[in-house]
C-alpha positions as a printed NumPy array, in Angstrom:
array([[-75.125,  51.898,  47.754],
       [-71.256,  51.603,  47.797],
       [-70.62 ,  54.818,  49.949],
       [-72.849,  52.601,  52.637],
       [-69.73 ,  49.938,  53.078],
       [-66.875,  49.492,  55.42 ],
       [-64.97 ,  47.921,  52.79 ],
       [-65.41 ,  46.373,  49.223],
       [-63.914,  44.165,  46.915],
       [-65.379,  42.376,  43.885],
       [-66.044,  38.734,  45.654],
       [-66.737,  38.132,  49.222],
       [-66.325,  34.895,  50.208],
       [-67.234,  33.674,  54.01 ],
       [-65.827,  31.248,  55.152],
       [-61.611,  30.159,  55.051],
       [-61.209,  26.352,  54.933],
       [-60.165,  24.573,  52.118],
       [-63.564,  25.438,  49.992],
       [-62.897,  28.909,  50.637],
       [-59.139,  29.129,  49.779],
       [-60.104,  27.634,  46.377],
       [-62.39 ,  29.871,  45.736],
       [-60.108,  33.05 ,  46.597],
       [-57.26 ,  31.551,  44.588],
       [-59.399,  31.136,  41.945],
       [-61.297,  34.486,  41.529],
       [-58.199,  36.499,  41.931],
       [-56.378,  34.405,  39.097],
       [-59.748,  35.446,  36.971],
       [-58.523,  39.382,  38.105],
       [-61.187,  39.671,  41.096],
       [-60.437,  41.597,  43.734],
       [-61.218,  39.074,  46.879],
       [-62.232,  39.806,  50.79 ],
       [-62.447,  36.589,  52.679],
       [-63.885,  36.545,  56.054],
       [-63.447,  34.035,  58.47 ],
       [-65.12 ,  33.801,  62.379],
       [-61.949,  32.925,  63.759],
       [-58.608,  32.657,  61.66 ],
       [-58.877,  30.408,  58.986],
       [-58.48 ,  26.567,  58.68 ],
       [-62.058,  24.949,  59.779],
       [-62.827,  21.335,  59.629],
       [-60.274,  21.189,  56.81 ],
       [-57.524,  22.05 ,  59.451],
       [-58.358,  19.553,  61.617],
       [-58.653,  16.762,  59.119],
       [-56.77 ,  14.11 ,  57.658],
       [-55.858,  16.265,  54.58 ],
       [-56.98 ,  13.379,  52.007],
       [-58.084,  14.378,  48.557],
       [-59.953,  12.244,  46.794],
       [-58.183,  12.135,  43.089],
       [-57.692,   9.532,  40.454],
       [-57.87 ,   8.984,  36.339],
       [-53.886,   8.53 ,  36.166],
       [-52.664,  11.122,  38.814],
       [-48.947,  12.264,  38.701],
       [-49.082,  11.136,  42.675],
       [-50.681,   7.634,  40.975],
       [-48.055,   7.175,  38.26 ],
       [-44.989,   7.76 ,  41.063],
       [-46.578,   4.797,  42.795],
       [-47.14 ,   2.875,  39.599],
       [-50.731,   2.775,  39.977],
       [-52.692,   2.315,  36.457],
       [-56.255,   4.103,  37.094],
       [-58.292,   5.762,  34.296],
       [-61.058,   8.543,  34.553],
       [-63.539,   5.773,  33.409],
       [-62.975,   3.921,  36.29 ],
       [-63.282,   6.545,  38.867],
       [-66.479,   7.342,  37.284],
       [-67.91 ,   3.832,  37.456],
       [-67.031,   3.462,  41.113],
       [-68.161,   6.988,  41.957],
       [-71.644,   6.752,  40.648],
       [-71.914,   4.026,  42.865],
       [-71.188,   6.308,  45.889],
       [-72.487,   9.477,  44.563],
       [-75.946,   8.558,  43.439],
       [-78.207,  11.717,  42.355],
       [-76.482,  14.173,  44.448],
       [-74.812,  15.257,  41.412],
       [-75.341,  14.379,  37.926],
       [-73.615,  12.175,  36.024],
       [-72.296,  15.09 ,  33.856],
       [-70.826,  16.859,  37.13 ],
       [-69.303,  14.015,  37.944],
       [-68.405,  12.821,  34.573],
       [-66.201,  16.742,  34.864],
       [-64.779,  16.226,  38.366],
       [-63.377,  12.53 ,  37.156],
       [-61.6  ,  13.771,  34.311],
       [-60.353,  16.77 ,  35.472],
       [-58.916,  15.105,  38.91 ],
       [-55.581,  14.896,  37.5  ],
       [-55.653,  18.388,  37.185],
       [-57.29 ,  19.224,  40.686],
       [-53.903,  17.636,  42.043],
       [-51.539,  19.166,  39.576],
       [-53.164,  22.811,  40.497],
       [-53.104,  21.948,  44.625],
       [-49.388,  20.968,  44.108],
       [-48.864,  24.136,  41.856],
       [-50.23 ,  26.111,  45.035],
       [-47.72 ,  24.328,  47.191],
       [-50.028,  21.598,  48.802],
       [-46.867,  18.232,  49.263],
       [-48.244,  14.761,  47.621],
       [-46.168,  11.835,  47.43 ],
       [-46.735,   8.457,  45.753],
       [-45.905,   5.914,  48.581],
       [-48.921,   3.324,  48.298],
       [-50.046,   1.897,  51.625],
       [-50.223,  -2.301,  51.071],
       [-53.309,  -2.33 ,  53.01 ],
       [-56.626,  -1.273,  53.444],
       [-56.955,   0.761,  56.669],
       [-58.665,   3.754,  57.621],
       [-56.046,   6.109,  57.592],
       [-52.585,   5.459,  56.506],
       [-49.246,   5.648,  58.358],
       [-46.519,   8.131,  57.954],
       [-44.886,   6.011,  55.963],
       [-47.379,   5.739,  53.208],
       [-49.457,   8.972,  51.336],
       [-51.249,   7.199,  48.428],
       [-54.422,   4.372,  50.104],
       [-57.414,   2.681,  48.746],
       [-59.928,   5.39 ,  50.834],
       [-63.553,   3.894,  49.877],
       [-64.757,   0.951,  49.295],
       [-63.078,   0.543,  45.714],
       [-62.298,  -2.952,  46.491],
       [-65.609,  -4.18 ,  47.492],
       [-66.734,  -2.627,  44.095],
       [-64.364,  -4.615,  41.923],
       [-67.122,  -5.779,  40.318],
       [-68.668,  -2.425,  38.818],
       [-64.889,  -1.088,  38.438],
       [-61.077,  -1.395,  38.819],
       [-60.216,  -0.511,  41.625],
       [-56.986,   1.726,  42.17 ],
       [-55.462,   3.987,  45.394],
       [-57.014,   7.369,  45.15 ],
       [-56.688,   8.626,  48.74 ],
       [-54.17 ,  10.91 ,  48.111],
       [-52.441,  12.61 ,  51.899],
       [-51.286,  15.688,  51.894],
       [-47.122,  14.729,  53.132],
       [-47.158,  15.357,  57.158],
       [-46.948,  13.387,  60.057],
       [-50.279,  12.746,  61.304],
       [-53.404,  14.156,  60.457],
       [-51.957,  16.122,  57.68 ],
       [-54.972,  18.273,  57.125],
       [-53.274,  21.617,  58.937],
       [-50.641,  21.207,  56.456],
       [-52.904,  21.293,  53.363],
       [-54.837,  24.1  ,  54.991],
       [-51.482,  26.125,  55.984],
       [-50.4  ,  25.919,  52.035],
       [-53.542,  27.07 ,  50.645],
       [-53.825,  29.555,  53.171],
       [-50.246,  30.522,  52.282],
       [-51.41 ,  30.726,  48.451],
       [-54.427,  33.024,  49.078],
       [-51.833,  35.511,  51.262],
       [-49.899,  35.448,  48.674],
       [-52.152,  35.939,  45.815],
       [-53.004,  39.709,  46.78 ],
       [-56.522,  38.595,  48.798],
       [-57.605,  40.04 ,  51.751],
       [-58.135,  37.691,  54.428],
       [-60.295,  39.671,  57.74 ],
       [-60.444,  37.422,  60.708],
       [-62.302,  36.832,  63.373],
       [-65.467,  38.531,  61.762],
       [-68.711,  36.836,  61.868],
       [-70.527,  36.993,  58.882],
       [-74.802,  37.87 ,  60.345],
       [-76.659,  38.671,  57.182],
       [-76.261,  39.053,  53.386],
       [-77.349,  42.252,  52.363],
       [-79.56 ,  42.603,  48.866],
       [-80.305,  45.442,  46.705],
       [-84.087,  46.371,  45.92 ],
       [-83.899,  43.047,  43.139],
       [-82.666,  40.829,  45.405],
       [-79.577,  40.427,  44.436],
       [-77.002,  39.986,  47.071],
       [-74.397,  43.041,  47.124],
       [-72.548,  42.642,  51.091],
       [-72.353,  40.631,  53.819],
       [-73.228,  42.195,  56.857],
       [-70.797,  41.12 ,  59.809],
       [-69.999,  41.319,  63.697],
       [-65.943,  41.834,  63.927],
       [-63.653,  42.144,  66.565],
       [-61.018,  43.908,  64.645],
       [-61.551,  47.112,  66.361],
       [-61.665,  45.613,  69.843],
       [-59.355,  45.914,  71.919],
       [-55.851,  44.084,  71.963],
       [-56.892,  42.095,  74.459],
       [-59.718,  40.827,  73.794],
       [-58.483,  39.767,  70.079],
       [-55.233,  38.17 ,  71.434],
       [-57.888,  36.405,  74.178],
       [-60.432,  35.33 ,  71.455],
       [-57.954,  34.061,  69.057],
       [-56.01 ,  31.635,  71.97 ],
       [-59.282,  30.506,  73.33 ],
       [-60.632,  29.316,  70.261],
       [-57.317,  27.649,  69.29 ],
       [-57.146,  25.747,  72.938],
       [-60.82 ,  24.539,  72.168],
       [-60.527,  23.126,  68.683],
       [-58.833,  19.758,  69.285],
       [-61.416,  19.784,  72.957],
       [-64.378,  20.083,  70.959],
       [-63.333,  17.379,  68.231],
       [-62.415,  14.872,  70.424],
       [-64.653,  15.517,  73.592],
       [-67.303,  17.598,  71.997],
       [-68.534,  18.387,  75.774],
       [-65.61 ,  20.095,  76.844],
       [-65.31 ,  21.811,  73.552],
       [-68.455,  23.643,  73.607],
       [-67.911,  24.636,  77.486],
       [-64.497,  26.181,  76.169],
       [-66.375,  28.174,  73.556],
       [-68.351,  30.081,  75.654],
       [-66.06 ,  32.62 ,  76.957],
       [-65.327,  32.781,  73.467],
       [-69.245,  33.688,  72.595],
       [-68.824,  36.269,  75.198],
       [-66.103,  38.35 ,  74.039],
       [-67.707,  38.602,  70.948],
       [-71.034,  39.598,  72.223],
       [-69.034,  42.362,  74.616],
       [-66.501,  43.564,  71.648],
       [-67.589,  43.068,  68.23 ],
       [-68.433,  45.432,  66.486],
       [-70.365,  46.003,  62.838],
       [-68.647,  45.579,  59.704],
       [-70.334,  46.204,  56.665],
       [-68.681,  44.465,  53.277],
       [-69.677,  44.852,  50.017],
       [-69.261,  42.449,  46.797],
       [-69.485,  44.344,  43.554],
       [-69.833,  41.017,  41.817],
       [-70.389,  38.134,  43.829],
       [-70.555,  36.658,  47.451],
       [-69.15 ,  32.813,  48.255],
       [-70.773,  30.955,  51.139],
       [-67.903,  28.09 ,  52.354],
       [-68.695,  28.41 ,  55.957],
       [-68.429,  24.338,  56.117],
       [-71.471,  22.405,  57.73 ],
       [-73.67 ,  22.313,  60.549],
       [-72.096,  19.32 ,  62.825],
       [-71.538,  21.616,  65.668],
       [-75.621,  22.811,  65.495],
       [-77.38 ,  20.949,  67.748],
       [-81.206,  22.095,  66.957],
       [-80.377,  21.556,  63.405],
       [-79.085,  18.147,  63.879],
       [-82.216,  16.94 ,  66.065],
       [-84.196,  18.267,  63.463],
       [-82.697,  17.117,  60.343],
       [-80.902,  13.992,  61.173],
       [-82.144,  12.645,  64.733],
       [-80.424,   9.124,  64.027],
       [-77.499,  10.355,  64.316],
       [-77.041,  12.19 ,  67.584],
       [-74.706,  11.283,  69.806],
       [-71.288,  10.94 ,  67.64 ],
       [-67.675,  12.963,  67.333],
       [-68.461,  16.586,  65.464],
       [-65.933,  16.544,  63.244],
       [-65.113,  19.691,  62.712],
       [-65.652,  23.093,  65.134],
       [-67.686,  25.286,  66.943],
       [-68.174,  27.201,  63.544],
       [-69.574,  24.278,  61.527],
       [-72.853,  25.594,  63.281],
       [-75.224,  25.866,  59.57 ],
       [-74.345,  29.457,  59.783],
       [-73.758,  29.814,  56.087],
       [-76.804,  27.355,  54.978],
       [-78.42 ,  29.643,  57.153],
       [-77.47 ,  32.859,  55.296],
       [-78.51 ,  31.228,  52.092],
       [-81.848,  30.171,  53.002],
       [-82.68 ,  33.633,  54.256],
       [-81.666,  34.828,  50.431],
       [-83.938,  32.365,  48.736],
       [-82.002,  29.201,  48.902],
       [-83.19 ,  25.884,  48.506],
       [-81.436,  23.116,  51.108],
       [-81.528,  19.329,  50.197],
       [-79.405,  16.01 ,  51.687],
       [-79.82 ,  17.928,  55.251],
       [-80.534,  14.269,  56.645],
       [-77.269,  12.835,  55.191],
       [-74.447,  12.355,  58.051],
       [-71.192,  10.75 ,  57.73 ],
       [-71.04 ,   8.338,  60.481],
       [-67.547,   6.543,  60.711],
       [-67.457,   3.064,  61.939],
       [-63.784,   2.157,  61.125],
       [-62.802,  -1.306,  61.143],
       [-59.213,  -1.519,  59.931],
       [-56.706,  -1.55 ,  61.278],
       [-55.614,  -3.902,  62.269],
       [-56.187,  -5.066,  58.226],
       [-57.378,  -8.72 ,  59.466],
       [-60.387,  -7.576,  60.99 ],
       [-61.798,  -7.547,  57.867],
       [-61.918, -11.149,  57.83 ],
       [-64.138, -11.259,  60.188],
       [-67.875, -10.924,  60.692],
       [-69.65 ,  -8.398,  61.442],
       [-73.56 ,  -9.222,  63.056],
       [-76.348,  -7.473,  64.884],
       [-78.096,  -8.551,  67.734],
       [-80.027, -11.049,  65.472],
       [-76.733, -12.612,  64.609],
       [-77.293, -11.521,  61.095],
       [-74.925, -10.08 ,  58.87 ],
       [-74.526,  -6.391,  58.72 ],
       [-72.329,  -5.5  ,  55.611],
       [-69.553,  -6.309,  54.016],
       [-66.236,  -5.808,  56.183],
       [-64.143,  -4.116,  53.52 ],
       [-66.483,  -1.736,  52.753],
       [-65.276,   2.069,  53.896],
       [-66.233,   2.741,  57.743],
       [-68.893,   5.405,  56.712],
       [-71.03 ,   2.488,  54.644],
       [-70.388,   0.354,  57.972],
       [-71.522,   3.351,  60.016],
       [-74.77 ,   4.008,  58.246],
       [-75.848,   0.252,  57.797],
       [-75.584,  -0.03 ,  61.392],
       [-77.372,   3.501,  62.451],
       [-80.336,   3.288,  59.795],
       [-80.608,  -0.538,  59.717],
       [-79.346,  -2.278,  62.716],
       [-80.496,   0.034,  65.541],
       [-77.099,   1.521,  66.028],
       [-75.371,  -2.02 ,  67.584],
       [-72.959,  -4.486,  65.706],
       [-70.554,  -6.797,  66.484],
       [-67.11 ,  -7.952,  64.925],
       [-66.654, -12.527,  65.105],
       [-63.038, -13.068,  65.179],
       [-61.473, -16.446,  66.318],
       [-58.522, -17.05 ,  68.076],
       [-55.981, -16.91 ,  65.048],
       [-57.491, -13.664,  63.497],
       [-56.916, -11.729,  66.881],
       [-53.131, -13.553,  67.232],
       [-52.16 , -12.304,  63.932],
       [-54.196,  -8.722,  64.669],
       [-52.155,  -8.046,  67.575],
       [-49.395,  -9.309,  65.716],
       [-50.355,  -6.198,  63.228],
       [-51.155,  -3.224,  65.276],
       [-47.493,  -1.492,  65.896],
       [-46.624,  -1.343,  61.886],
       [-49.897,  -0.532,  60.657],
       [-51.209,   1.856,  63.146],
       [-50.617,   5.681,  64.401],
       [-51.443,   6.67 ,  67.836],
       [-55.018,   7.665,  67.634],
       [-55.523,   3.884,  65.603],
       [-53.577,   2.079,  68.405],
       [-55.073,   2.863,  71.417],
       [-59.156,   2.024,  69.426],
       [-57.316,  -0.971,  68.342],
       [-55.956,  -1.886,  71.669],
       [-59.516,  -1.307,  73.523],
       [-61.147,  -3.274,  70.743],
       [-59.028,  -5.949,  71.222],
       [-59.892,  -5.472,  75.43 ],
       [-62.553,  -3.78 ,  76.777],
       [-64.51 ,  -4.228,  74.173],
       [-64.087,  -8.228,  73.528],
       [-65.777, -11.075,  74.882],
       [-64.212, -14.223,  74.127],
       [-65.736, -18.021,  74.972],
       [-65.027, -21.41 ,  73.863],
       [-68.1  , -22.112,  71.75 ],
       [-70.266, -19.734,  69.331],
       [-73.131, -20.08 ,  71.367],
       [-71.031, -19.151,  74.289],
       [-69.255, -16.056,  73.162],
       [-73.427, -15.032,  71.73 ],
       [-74.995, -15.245,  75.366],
       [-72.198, -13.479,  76.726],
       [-72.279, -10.574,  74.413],
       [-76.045, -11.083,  74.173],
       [-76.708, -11.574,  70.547],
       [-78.66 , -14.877,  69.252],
       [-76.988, -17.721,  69.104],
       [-79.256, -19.747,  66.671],
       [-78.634, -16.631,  64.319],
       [-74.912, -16.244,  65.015],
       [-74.634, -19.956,  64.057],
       [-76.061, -20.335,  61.061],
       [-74.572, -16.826,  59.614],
       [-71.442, -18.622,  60.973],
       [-72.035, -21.773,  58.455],
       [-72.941, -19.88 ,  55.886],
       [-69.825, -17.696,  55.719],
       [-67.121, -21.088,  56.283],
       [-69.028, -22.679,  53.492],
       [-68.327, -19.741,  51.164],
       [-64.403, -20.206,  52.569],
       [-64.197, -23.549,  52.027],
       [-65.217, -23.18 ,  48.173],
       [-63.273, -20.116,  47.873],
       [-65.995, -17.333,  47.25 ],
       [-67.185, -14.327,  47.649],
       [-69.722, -14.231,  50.466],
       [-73.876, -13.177,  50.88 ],
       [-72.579,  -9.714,  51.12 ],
       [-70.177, -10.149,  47.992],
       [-66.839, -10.041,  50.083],
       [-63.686, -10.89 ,  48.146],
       [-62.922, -14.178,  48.167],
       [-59.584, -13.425,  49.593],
       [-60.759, -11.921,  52.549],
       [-63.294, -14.757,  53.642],
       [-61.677, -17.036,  55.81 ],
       [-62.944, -19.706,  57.37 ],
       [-63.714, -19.172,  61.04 ],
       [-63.061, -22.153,  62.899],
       [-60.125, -22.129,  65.778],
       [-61.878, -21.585,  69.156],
       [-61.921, -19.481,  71.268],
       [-64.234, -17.479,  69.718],
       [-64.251, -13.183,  70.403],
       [-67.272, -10.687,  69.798],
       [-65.824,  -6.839,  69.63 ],
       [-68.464,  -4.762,  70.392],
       [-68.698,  -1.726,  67.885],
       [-72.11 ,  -0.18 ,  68.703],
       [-72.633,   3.634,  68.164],
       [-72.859,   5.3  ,  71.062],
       [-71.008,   7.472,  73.052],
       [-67.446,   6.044,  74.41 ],
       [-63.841,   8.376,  74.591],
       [-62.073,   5.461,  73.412],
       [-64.133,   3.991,  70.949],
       [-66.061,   7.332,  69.438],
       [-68.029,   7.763,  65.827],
       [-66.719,  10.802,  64.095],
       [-69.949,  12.291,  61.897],
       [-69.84 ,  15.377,  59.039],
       [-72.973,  16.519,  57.482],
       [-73.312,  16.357,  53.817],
       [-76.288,  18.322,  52.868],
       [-76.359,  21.982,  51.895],
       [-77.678,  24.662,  49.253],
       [-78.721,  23.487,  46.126],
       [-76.361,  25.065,  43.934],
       [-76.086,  25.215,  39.791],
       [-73.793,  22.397,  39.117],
       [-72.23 ,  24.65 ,  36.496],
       [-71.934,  27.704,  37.958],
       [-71.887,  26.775,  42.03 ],
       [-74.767,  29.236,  42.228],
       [-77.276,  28.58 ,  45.13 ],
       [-80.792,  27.513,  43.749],
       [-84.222,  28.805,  44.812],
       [-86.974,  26.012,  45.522],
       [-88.545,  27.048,  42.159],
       [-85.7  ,  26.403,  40.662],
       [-84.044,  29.938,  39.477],
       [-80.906,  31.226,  41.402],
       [-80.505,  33.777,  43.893],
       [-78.973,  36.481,  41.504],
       [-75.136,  37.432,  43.408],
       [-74.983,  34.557,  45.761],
       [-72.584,  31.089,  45.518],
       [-71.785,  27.962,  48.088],
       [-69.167,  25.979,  48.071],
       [-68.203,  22.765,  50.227],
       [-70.152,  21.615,  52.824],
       [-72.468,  24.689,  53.001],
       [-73.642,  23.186,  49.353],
       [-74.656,  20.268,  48.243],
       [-71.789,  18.439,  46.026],
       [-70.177,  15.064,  45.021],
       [-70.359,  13.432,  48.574],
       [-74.122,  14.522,  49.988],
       [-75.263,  11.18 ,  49.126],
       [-72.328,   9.188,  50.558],
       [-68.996,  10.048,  51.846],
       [-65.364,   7.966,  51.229],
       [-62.444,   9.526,  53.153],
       [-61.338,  12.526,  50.805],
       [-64.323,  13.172,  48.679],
       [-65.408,  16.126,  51.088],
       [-62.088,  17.481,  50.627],
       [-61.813,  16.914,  46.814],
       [-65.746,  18.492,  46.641],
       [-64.141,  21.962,  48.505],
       [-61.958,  21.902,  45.818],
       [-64.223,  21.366,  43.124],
       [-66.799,  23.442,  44.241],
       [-64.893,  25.881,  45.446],
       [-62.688,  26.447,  42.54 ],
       [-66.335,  26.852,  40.072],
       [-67.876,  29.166,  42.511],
       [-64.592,  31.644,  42.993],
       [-64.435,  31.446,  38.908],
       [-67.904,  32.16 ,  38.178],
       [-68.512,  34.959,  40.666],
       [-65.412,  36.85 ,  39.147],
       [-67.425,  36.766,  36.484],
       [-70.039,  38.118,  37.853],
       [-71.962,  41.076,  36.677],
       [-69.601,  44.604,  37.916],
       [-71.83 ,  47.459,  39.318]])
């Protein structure tokens, strides 16, 4: 069988974002020899993202900014988030070992610094790399809270530089990276067990047509995350070279293959059939976050689960005082808690409020917002804020007033209105248990309604990840059949598995998950049975 391969190491792992870095750096510190093949050249969604790891239980990033957290803690407010996607063992293991999860990222040359952001926002400025990044403060309740967003050091979205050290690390750790190969089909020996990845390369086409693929793809990333339209029409000449040039590259894994191909945002048929509510946000991520590697798996055996679980963002900080307001639906009705993190927001008002909400401010809440937005913002942040605080505002003298002209009930608007002052005025928490401290009475005319529906708007969009994935052994990273044995040679990592954030996503848990996941499913496969 091993005179049938192009080329062979001991782990193949498909797939080069962060999940897939981890797991290279990993299996070759176990002694592995390591192929990793990537469609284009490396960096994924985790490239393009904010490069926040979720980390806590006394970090060194955490003690440099003085903040106390404990392992306990993280736990407590984790289960919260993370539900049955994991169990509490898994997650009990990921809590205490975050400290370490940092420590080894920084080891592998991945910046950190502990400059705390004072306030809750959505993604911090360059001036600050250490942010509460869920909704730890709404949760005071269940646990301390403490900053655990921890931003990889670079001017805005950081994300390239995580990738770019990682990458780096994997160069330089004596694995063999072969881009822009497309991995088509996972080879298995007469047991099943999977032994090779069949692929589609353009290696041996011609100079040209690499150079070409390589700067079309790169000119249609940032396209296709922030106008997802023009994206995919830049793809397709992309699509075409490969279909003209590639050619078949056979790969075999005398131990163990890795599936970290990230999600399936970018597949359209899979998102109408798994998670119709949903359609119509910001892929986050790129044209390769197409289920590809879920796909792979499931043709070996695997069993999916959470594939209805999307990350819908519906940010409403900064400014930070817009949290003090109130957000309704078209009943007038109270939506959620304001502080929560904006994927909560987004999925209250997708599942539960038919995809429409509004934000109450009066007039000294939007003075003192404005008064905000230059020190707590970066560009991408200002210009939502500024067209939240325009175009998207209707402002009257009177609560009933600002409702019919924004076209929400009155009667209801009212009497959420009264509700929430009379929680001010005694200094509460609210009906949605908002901290005291951030419930202020709204009273000073005129009144503004910010319109923060879901739907489709350049200025205003809703970035959305998928969550779900292969089942995998939560010890081992191994993908699971539906009959619940394993698929003998074959592991997933990151968003092509399920892991810690399937259920419910704060900003750096994905991240943190690739990590995780990836770092068990690199060690195990070393370990995997040699032919």
């Amino acid at each position: 069988m091993a005179g049938t391969w192009d080329v062979e190491a001991d782990v193949v792992i498909v797939g080069f974002g962060a999940a897939g870095a981890c797991a290279a750096l990993e299996a070759r510190a176990a002694g592995a020899g390591v192929i990793v093949l990537d469609r284009f050249t490396g960096g994924g969604a985790t490239e393009l993202s904010g490069g926040i790891v979720y980390a806590g239980g006394g970090t060194a990033t955490q003690a440099e900014a003085g903040v106390e957290d404990t392992a306990g803690a993280m736990f407590s407010y984790l289960s919260t988030e993370v539900g049955e996607a994991v169990s509490a063992q898994t997650l009990r293991s990921f809590c205490e070992g975050s400290a370490e999860m940092i420590g080894w990222l920084a080891g592998h040359g991945v910046p950190f610094q502990g400059s705390l952001c004072p306030d809750k926002t959505s993604y911090p400025t360059n001036r600050h790399y250490l942010y509460y990044s869920g909704s730890e403060l709404a949760a005071r309740d269940i646990a301390e809270p403490a900053a655990r967003g921890h931003r990889a050091v670079g001017r805005g979205t950081s994300g390239k530089v995580l990738f770019d050290r990682l990458a780096a690390a994997v160069r330089g750790s004596g694995a063999r990276v072969i881009g822009q190969t497309r991995a088509t089909e996972l080879v298995t020996d007469e047991a099943g067990r999977v032994t090779g990845v069949a692929c589609l390369t353009m290696t041996k086409a011609p100079a040209w047509a690499r150079l070409a693929h390589r700067v079309l793809h790169r000119l249609g990333k940032k396209p296709f995350l922030y106008a997802g339209g023009l994206g995919r029409r830049l793809a397709r000449p992309v699509d075409r070279l490969e279909r003209r040039h590639a050619r078949p590259l056979r790969v075999g894994a005398r131990r163990g293959v890795v599936l970290a191909a990230g999600g399936f945002v970018a597949n359209r048929k899979m998102f109408r059939e798994h998670a119709p509510a949903f359609r119509g946000g910001l892929a986050l991520g790129t044209v390769a976050d197409d289920g590809s590697g879920i796909g792979l798996g499931v043709a070996a055996g695997g069993a999916t689960r959470y594939l209805d679980k999307v990350s819908c963002w519906r940010f409403i900080t900064p400014p930070v005082q817009f949290q003090r307001g109130v957000l309704v639906d078209a009943a007038g009705q109270r939506i959620c808690d304001e502080s929560r993190y904006g994927a909560a927001i987004g999925e209250a008002m997708v599942l539960r409020h038919d995809r429409k909400g509004w934000l109450l401010l009066d007039a000294p809440l939007v003075a003192e917002s404005r008064r905000q937005l230059r020190r707590s913002t970066l560009w991408f942040q200002l210009l939502q804020a500024v067209y939240l605080l325009s175009r998207a505002r209707v402002t009257a003298p009177t609560l009933a007033a600002v409702a019919a002209k924004a076209g929400i009930d009155p009667a209801g608007l009212s009497a959420t209105v009264t509700a929430y002052n009379k929680a001010a005025l005694a200094g509460e928490r609210d009906a949605m248990g908002k901290s005291a401290d951030l419930v202020k009475v709204l009273d000073g005319p005129p009144y503004s309604l910010i319109d923060l529906a879901v739907r489709p708007r350049p200025a205003y969009p809703a970035p959305m990840l998928t969550l779900g994935g292969l089942v995998v052994d939560e010890r081992t990273g191994q993908v699971r059949r539906a009959d619940g044995g394993s698929v003998a040679g074959l592991f997933a990592a990151g968003r092509t598995a399920v892991g810690l954030c399937s259920n419910s996503y704060v900003s750096g848990l994905s991240l943190a998950d690739c990590v995780f996941s990836g770092r068990r499913a690199g060690r195990h496969a070393a370990a995997g049975p040699a032919d």
